[in-house]
Coordinates of C-alpha atoms and ligand atoms in Angstrom, one line a residue:
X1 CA 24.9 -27.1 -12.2
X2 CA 21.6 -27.7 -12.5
X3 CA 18.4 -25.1 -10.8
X4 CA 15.0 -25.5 -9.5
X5 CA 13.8 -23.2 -11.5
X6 CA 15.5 -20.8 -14.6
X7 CA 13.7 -17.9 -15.6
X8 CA 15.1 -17.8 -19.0
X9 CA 16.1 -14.4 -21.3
X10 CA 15.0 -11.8 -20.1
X11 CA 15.8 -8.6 -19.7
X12 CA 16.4 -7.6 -15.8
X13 CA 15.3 -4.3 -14.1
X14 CA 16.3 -3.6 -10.7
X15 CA 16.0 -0.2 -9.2
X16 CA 19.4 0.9 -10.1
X17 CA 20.1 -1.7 -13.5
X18 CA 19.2 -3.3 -16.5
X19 CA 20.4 -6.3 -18.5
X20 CA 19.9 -9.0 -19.7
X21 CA 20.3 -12.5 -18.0
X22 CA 19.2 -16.1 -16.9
X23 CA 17.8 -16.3 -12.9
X24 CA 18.8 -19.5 -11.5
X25 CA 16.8 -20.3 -8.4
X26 CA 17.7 -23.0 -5.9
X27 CA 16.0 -23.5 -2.6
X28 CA 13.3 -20.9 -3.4
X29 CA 16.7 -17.8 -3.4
X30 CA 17.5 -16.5 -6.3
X31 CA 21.3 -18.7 -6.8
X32 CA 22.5 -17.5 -10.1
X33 CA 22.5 -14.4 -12.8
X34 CA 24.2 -15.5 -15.4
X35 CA 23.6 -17.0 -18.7
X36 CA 23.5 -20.6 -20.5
X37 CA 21.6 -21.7 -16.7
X38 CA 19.2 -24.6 -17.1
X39 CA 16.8 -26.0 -14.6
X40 CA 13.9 -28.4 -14.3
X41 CA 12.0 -26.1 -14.8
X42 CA 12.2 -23.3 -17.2
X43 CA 10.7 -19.7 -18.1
X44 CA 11.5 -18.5 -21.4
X45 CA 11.1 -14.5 -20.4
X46 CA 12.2 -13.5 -24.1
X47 CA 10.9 -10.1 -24.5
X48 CA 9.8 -9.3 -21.2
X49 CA 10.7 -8.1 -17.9
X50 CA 12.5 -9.6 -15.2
X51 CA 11.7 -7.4 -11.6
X52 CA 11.9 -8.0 -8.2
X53 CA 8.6 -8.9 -7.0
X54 CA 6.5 -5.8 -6.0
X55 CA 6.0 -4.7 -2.6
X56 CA 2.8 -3.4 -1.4
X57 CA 2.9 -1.7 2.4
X58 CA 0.0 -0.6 2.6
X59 CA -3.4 -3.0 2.6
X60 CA -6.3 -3.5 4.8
X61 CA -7.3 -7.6 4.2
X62 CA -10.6 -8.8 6.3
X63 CA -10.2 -5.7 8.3
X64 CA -13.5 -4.4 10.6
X65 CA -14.3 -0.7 9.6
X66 CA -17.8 1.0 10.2
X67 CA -19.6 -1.8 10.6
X68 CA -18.9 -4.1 8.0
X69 CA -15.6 -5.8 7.2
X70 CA -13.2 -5.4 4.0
X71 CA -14.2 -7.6 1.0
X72 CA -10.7 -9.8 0.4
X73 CA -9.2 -11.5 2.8
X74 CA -5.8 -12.6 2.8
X75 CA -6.7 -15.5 0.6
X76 CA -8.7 -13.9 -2.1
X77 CA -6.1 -10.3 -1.6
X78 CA -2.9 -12.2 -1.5
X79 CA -4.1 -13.9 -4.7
X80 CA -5.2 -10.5 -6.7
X81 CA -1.8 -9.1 -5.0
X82 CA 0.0 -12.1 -7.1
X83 CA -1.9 -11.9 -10.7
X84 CA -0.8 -8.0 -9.9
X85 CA 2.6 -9.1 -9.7
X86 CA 2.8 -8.4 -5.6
X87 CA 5.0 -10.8 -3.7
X88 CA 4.9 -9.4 -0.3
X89 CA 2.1 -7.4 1.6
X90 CA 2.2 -5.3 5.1
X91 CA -1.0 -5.1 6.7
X92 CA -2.0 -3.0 8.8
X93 CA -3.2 -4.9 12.7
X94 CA -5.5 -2.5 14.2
X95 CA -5.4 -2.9 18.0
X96 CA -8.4 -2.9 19.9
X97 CA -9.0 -1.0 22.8
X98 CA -7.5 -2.9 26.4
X99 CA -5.5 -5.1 23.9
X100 CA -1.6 -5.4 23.9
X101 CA 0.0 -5.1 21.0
X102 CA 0.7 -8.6 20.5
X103 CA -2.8 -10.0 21.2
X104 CA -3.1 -7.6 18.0
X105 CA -0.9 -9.4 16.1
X106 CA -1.9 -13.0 17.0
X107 CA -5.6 -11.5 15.7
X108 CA -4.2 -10.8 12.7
X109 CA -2.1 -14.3 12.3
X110 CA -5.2 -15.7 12.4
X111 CA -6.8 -13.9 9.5
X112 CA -3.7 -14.6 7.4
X113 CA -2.1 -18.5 8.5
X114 CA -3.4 -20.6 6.2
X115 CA -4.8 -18.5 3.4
X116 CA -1.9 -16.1 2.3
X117 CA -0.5 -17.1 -0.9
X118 CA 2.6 -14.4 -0.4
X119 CA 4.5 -13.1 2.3
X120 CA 3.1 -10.8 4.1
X121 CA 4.4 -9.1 7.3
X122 CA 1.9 -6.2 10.2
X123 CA 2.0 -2.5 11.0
X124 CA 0.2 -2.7 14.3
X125 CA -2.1 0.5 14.2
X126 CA -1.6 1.6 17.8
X127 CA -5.4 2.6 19.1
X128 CA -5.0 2.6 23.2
X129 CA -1.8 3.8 24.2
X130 CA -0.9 2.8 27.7
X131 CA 2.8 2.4 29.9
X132 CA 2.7 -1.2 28.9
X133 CA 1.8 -0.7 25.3
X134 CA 4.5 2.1 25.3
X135 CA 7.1 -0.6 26.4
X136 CA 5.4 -3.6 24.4
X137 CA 6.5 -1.5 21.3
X138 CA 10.3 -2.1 22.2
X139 CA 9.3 -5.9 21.8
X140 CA 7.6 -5.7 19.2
X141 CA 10.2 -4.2 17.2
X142 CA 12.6 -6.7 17.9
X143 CA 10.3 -9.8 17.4
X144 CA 9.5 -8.5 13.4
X145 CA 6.9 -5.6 13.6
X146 CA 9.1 -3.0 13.4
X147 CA 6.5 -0.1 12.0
X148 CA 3.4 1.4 13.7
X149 CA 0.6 3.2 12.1
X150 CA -1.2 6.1 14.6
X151 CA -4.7 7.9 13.1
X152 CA -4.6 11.3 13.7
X153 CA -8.7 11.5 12.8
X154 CA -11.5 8.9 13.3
X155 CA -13.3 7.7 16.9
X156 CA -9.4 5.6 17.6
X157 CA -7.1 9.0 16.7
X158 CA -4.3 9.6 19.6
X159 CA -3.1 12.9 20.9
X160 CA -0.3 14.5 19.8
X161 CA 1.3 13.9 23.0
X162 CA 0.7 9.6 22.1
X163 CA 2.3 10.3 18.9
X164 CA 5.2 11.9 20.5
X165 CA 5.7 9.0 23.1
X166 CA 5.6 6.7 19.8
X167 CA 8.0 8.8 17.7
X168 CA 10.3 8.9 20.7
X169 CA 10.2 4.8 21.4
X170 CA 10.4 4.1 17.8
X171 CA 13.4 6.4 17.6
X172 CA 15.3 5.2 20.9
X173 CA 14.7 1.2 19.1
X174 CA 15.0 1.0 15.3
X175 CA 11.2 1.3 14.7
X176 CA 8.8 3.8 12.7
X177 CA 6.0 5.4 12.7
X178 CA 3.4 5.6 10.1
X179 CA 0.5 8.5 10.5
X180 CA -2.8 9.1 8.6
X181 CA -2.8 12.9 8.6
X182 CA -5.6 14.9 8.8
X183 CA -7.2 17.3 11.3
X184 CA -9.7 15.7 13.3
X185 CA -11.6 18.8 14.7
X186 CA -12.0 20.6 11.0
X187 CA -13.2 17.0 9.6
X188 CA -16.1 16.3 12.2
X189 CA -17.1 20.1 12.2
X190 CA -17.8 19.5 8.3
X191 CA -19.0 16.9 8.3
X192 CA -21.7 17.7 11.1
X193 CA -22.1 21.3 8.9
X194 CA -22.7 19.3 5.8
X195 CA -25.0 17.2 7.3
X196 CA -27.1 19.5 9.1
X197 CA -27.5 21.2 6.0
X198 CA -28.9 18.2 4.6
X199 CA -25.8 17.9 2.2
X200 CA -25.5 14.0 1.9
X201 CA -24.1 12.6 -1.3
X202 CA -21.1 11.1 -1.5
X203 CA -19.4 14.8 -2.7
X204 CA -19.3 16.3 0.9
X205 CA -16.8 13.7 2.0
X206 CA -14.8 15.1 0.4
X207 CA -15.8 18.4 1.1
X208 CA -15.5 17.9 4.8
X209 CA -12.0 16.9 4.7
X210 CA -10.0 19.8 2.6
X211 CA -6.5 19.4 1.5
X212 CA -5.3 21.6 4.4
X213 CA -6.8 19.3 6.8
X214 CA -4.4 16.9 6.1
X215 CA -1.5 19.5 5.4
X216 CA -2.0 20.6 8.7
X217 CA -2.1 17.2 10.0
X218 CA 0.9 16.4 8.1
X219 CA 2.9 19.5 9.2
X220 CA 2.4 18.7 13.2
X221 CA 3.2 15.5 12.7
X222 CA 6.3 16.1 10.6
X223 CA 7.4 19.2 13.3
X224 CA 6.8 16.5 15.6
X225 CA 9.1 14.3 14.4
X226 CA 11.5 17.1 14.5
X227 CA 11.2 18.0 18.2
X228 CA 11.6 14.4 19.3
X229 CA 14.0 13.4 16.7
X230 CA 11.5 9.9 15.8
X231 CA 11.2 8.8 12.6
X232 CA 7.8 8.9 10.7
X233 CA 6.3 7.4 7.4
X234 CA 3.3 9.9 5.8
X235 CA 1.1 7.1 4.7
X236 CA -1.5 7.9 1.6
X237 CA -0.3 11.5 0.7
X238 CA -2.5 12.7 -1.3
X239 CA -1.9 16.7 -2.1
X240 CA 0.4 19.2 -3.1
X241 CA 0.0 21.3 0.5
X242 CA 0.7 18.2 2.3
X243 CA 3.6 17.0 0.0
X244 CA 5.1 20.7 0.9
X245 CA 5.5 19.9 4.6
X246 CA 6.8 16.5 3.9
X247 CA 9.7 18.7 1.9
X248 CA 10.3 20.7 4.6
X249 CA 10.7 18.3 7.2
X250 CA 13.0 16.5 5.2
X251 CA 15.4 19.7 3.5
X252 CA 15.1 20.6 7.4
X253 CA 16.9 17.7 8.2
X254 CA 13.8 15.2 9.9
X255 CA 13.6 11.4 9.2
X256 CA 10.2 12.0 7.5
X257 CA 9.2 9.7 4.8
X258 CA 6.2 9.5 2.8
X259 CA 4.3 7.2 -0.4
X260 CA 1.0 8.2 -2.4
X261 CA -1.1 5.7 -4.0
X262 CA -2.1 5.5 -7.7
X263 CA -5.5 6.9 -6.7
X264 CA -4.2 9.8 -6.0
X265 CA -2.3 10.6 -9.1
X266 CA -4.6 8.9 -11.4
X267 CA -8.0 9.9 -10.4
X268 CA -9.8 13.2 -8.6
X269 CA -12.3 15.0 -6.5
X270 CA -14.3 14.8 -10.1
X271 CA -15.0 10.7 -9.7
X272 CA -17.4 12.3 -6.9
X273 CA -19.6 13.8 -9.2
X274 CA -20.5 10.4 -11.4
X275 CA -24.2 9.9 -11.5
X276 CA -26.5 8.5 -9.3
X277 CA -24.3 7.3 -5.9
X278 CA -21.3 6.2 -8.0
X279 CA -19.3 8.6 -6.3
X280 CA -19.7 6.4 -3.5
X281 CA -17.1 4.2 -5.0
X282 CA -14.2 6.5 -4.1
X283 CA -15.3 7.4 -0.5
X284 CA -11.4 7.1 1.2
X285 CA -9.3 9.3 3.6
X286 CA -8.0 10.7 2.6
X287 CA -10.1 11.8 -0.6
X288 CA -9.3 12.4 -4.2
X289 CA -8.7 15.9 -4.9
X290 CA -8.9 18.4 -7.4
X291 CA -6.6 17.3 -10.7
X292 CA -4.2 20.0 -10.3
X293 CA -2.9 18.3 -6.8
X294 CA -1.6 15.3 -9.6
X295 CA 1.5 17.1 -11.1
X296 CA 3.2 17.7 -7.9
X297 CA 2.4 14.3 -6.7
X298 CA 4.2 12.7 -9.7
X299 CA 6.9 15.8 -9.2
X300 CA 7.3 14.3 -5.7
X301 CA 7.9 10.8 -7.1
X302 CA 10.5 11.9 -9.2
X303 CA 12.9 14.2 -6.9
X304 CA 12.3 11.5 -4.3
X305 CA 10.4 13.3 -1.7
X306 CA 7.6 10.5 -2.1
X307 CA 9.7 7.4 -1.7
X308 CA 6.9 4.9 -2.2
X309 CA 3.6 3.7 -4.0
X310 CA 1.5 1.6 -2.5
X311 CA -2.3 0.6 -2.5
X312 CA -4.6 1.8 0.5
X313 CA -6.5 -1.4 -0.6
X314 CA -9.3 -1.5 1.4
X315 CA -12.5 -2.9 -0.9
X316 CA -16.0 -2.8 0.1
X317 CA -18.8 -3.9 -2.7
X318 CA -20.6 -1.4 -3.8
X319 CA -23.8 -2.8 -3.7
X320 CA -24.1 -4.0 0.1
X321 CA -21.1 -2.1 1.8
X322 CA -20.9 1.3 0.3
X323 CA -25.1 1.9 0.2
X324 CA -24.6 1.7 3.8
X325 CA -24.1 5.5 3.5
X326 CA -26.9 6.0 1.0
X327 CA -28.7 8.8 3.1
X328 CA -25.5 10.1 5.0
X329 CA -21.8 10.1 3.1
X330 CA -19.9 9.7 6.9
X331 CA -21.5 5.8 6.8
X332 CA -20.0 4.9 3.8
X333 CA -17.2 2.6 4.7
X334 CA -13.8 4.2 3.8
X335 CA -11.8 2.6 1.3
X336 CA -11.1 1.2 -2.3
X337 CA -9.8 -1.5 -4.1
X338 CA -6.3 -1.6 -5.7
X339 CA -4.1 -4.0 -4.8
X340 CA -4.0 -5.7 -8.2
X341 CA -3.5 -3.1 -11.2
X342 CA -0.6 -0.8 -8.8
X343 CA 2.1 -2.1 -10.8
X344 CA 0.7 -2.2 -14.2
X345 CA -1.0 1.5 -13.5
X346 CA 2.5 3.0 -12.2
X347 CA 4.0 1.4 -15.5
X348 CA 1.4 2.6 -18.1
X349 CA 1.2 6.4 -16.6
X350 CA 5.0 6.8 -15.2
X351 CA 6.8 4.4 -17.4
X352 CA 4.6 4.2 -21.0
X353 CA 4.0 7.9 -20.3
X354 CA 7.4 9.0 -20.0
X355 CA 7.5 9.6 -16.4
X356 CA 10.1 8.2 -15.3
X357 CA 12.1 5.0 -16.4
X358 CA 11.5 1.4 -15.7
X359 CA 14.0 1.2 -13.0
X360 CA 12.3 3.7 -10.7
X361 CA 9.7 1.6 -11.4
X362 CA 11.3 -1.0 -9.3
X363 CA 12.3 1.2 -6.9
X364 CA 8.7 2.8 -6.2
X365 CA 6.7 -0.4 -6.3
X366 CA 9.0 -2.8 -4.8
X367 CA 12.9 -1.5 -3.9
X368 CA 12.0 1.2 -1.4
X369 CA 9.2 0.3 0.2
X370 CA 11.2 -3.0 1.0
X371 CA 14.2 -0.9 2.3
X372 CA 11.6 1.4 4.2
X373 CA 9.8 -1.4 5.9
X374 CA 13.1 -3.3 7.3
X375 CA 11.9 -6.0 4.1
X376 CA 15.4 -5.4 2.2
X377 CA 17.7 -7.3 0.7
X378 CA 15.5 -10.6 1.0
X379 CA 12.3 -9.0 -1.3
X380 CA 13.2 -6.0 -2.9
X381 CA 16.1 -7.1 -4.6
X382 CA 17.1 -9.4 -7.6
X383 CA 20.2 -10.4 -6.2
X384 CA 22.2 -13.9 -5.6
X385 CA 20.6 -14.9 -2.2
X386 CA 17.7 -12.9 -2.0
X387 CA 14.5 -14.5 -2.2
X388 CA 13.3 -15.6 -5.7
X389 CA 10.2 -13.4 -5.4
X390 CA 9.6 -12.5 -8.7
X391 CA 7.8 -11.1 -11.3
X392 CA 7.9 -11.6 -15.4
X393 CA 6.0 -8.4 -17.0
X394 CA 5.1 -8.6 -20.7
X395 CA 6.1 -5.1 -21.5
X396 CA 3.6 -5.3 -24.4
X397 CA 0.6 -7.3 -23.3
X398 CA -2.7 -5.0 -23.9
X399 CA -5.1 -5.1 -21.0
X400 CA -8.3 -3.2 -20.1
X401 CA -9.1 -3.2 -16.4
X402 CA -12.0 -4.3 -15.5
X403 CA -13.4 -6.7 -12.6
X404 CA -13.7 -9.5 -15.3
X405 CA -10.1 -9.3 -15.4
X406 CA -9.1 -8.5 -12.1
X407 CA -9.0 -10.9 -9.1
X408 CA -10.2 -8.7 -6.0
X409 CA -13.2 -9.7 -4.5
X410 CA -15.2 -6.6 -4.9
X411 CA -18.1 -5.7 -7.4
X412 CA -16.2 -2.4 -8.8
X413 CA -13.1 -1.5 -9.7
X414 CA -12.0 2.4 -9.8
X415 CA -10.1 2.1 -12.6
X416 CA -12.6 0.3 -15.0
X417 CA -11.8 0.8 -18.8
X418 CA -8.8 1.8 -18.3
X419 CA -6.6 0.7 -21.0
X420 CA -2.9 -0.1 -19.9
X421 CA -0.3 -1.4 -22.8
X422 CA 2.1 -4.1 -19.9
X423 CA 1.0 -6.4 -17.5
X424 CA 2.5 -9.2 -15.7
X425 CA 2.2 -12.9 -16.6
X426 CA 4.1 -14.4 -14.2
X427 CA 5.1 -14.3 -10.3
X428 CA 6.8 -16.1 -8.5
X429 CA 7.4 -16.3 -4.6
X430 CA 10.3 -17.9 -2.8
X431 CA 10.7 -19.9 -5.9
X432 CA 7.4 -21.6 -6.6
X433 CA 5.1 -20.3 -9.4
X434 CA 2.1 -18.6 -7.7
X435 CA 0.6 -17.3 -10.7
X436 CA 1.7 -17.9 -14.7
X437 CA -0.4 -17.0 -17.6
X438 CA -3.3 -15.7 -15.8
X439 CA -3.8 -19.1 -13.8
X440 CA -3.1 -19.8 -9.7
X441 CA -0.5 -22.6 -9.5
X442 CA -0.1 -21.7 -5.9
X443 CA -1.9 -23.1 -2.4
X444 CA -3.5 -20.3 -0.2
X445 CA -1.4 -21.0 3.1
X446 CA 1.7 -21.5 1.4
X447 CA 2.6 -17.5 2.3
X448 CA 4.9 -16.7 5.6
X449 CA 5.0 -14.0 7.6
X450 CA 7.9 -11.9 7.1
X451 CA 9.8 -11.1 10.4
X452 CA 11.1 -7.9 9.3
X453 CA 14.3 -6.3 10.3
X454 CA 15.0 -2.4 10.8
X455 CA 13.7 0.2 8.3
X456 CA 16.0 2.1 6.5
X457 CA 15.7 5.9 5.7
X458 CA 15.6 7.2 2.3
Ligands
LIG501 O1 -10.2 5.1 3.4 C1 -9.2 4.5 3.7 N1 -8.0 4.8 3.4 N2 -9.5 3.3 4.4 C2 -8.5 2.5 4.9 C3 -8.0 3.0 6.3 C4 -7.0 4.0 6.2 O2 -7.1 5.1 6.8 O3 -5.9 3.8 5.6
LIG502 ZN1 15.8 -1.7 21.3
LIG503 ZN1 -5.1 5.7 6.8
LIG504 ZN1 -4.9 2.5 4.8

């Protein structure tokens, strides 16, 4: 029996195992784990790590925000996903106001047919909740959109009664509910104080937006899911208060699930205070925050109350995007680049640090949010039949980050210097090599949308 493709030697992490074995991939599924396999064409993976491909849940490609638009688009994104080792994205489909959900969608088709080079499936952000977009949601689940994103802050938040009605629908038809936490009223108040006291560098955004903003977001949110029994996904948690009333939601019994980013456990409200408008690099919402938030986040990781990591990527260039808020920190367009370096970054600090171990490295980067997002067992998984989406890690390859290296179409990176000992050298999606030895085998347009099927609870 002979394979497409045999990824040859290596040893195998999964989220539960490790061993050592041949992958045998026919028609783009993984067919075979075994050993002895051969194919027509073969990876020797001697030395390095066989994983599931990672799974990022969280990105914002070509997407409109504050007047401008997010640098990568799901050609130049999906490729820095790949070289990062990523072989299926959810985005996040912002609906416009007076648009149903799936005139939403087709939008965001649009921006991705032809140009993905991975899978990637939608979140539809729900912006103008009506009767009909109430019901459309009930569709929607069913036809492969099966998670919604709400904003409980910015001009397109909904009322807590909105989020209720979507927590309730979701419930009563297999869907879920993601929420941006943070307190609307406390974060305009600052941020008109800070401004009308002249206080406009990129420090007071995070200033105007506290840690108990978003706790106290987080908390209603989470009792809400309580009251109406719907479940809800905390997106980009960021802080020990709000990781506290994700655990109580969940000891009390409430489907409540949440991820962080490496952001937030790797950098902090300090990167603000870099010289000159630098800070401007890591204007997001939420913000960093002081250092001593990090512990708890990784403590969170580790008992399980965070199930996920993901990205937040959302890249605008420094020069040309974030100036935009030169004189006034609210017109800085919100976001950062990241989709590339998560996997190496969670391996070097949880893995190389001594963390955790390399199979809850699978299950943070790729495992869970797969099962969490309705992705699982076709990505997610290195099992016979699941799709051969794939990543080889060199477990010993030295790499400085910087955006010489990295892929994303943006003039910074957050993370430059950093040094990180592991990176990955080859991916591969539904079988075909996307990326091997730091060159692009693969055609933008050959990525699928991923109709997704019902989120599980962990
Ligand atoms: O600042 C951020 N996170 N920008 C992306 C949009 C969002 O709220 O996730
Ligand atoms: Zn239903
Ligand atoms: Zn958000
Ligand atoms: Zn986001």
């Amino acid at each position: 029996m002979s394979f497409d493709c045999v990824i040859r030697s290596g040893t195998c992490i999964t989220a539960s195992d490790t061993f050592r074995a041949d992958v045998g991939i026919r028609n783009g599924k993984i067919a075979a784990i075994g050993t002895d396999l051969s194919g027509t064409r073969v990876i020797d993976a001697a030395g390095k790590y066989v994983m599931p491909g990672a799974v990022d849940t969280h990105t914002h490609l070509d997407m409109p925000f504050g007047g401008t638009v997010a640098k990568d688009d799901f050609e130049t994104g999906t490729i820095a996903a790949a070289f990062g080792g990523t072989t299926a994205v959810v985005d996040f489909c912002i609906q416009s106001r007076g648009q149903s959900l799936q005139q939403a969608a087709d939008t965001w088709h649009a921006k991705a047919e032809g140009k993905a080079v991975v899978d990637y499936g939608f979140h539809i952000a729900i912006t103008d909740m009506t009767d009909a977009v109430l019901a459309e949601m009930k569709t929607m689940i069913h036809a492969g959109y099966p998670s919604f994103k709400v904003f409980m802050v910015y001009d397109f938040r909904v009322s807590d009664t909105v989020l209720m009605q979507a927590l309730t629908q979701a419930g009563e038809h297999g869907g879920l509910v993601c929420v941006h936490a943070e307190n609307n009223d406390v974060v305009t108040s600052l941020i008109h104080k800070h401004l009308s006291e002249g206080k406009t560098a990129p420090r007071y955004h995070a200033l105007s937006r506290p840690p108990l903003a978003e706790a106290e977001a987080t908390g209603r949110a989470c009792k809400l899911a309580q009251i109406t029994g719907g479940p809800l996904f905390v997106v980009h948690l960021t802080c020990k208060a709000a990781l506290q009333e994700v655990k109580r939601a969940r000891r009390a019994g409430a489907s409540v699930m949440a991820e962080t980013c490496p952001q937030y456990l790797l950098l902090s409200q300090d990167n603000y205070e870099e010289p000159g408008f630098d800070g401007a690099k890591y204007v997001m919402s939420p913000p960093l925050r002081p250092k001593e938030n990090q512990a708890p986040l990784w403590q969170g990781l580790a008992s399980g109350d965070l199930v996920s990591v993901a990205t937040d990527h959302c890249p605008f260039d420094f020069h040309g995007q974030k100036d935009m808020g030169a004189d006034d920190f609210s017109r800085i367009p919100n976001g950062a680049p990241g989709i590339e370096p998560r996997l190496a970054l969670m391996h070097e600090f949880g893995v190389n640090a001594g963390r955790f171990a390399l199979n809850k490295l699978v299950a943070l980067c790729s495992t869970n949010p797969a099962k969490a997002f309705g992705l699982y067992p076709h990505k997610g998984s290195l099992a016979i039949g699941a799709d051969a989406d794939i990543v080889v890690f060199d477990p010993d390859k030295n790499v400085t980050l910087s955006t010489s290296v990295l892929h994303e179409n943006v003039d910074y990176t957050p993370y430059e210097g950093v040094q990180v000992t592991g990176w990955p050298v080859a991916t591969l999606s539904r079988g075909e090599v996307v990326c091997m030895d730091g060159r692009l085998e693969a055609k933008p347009g050959r990525g699928q949308f991923i109709r997704r099927g019902a989120p599980s609870f962990l």
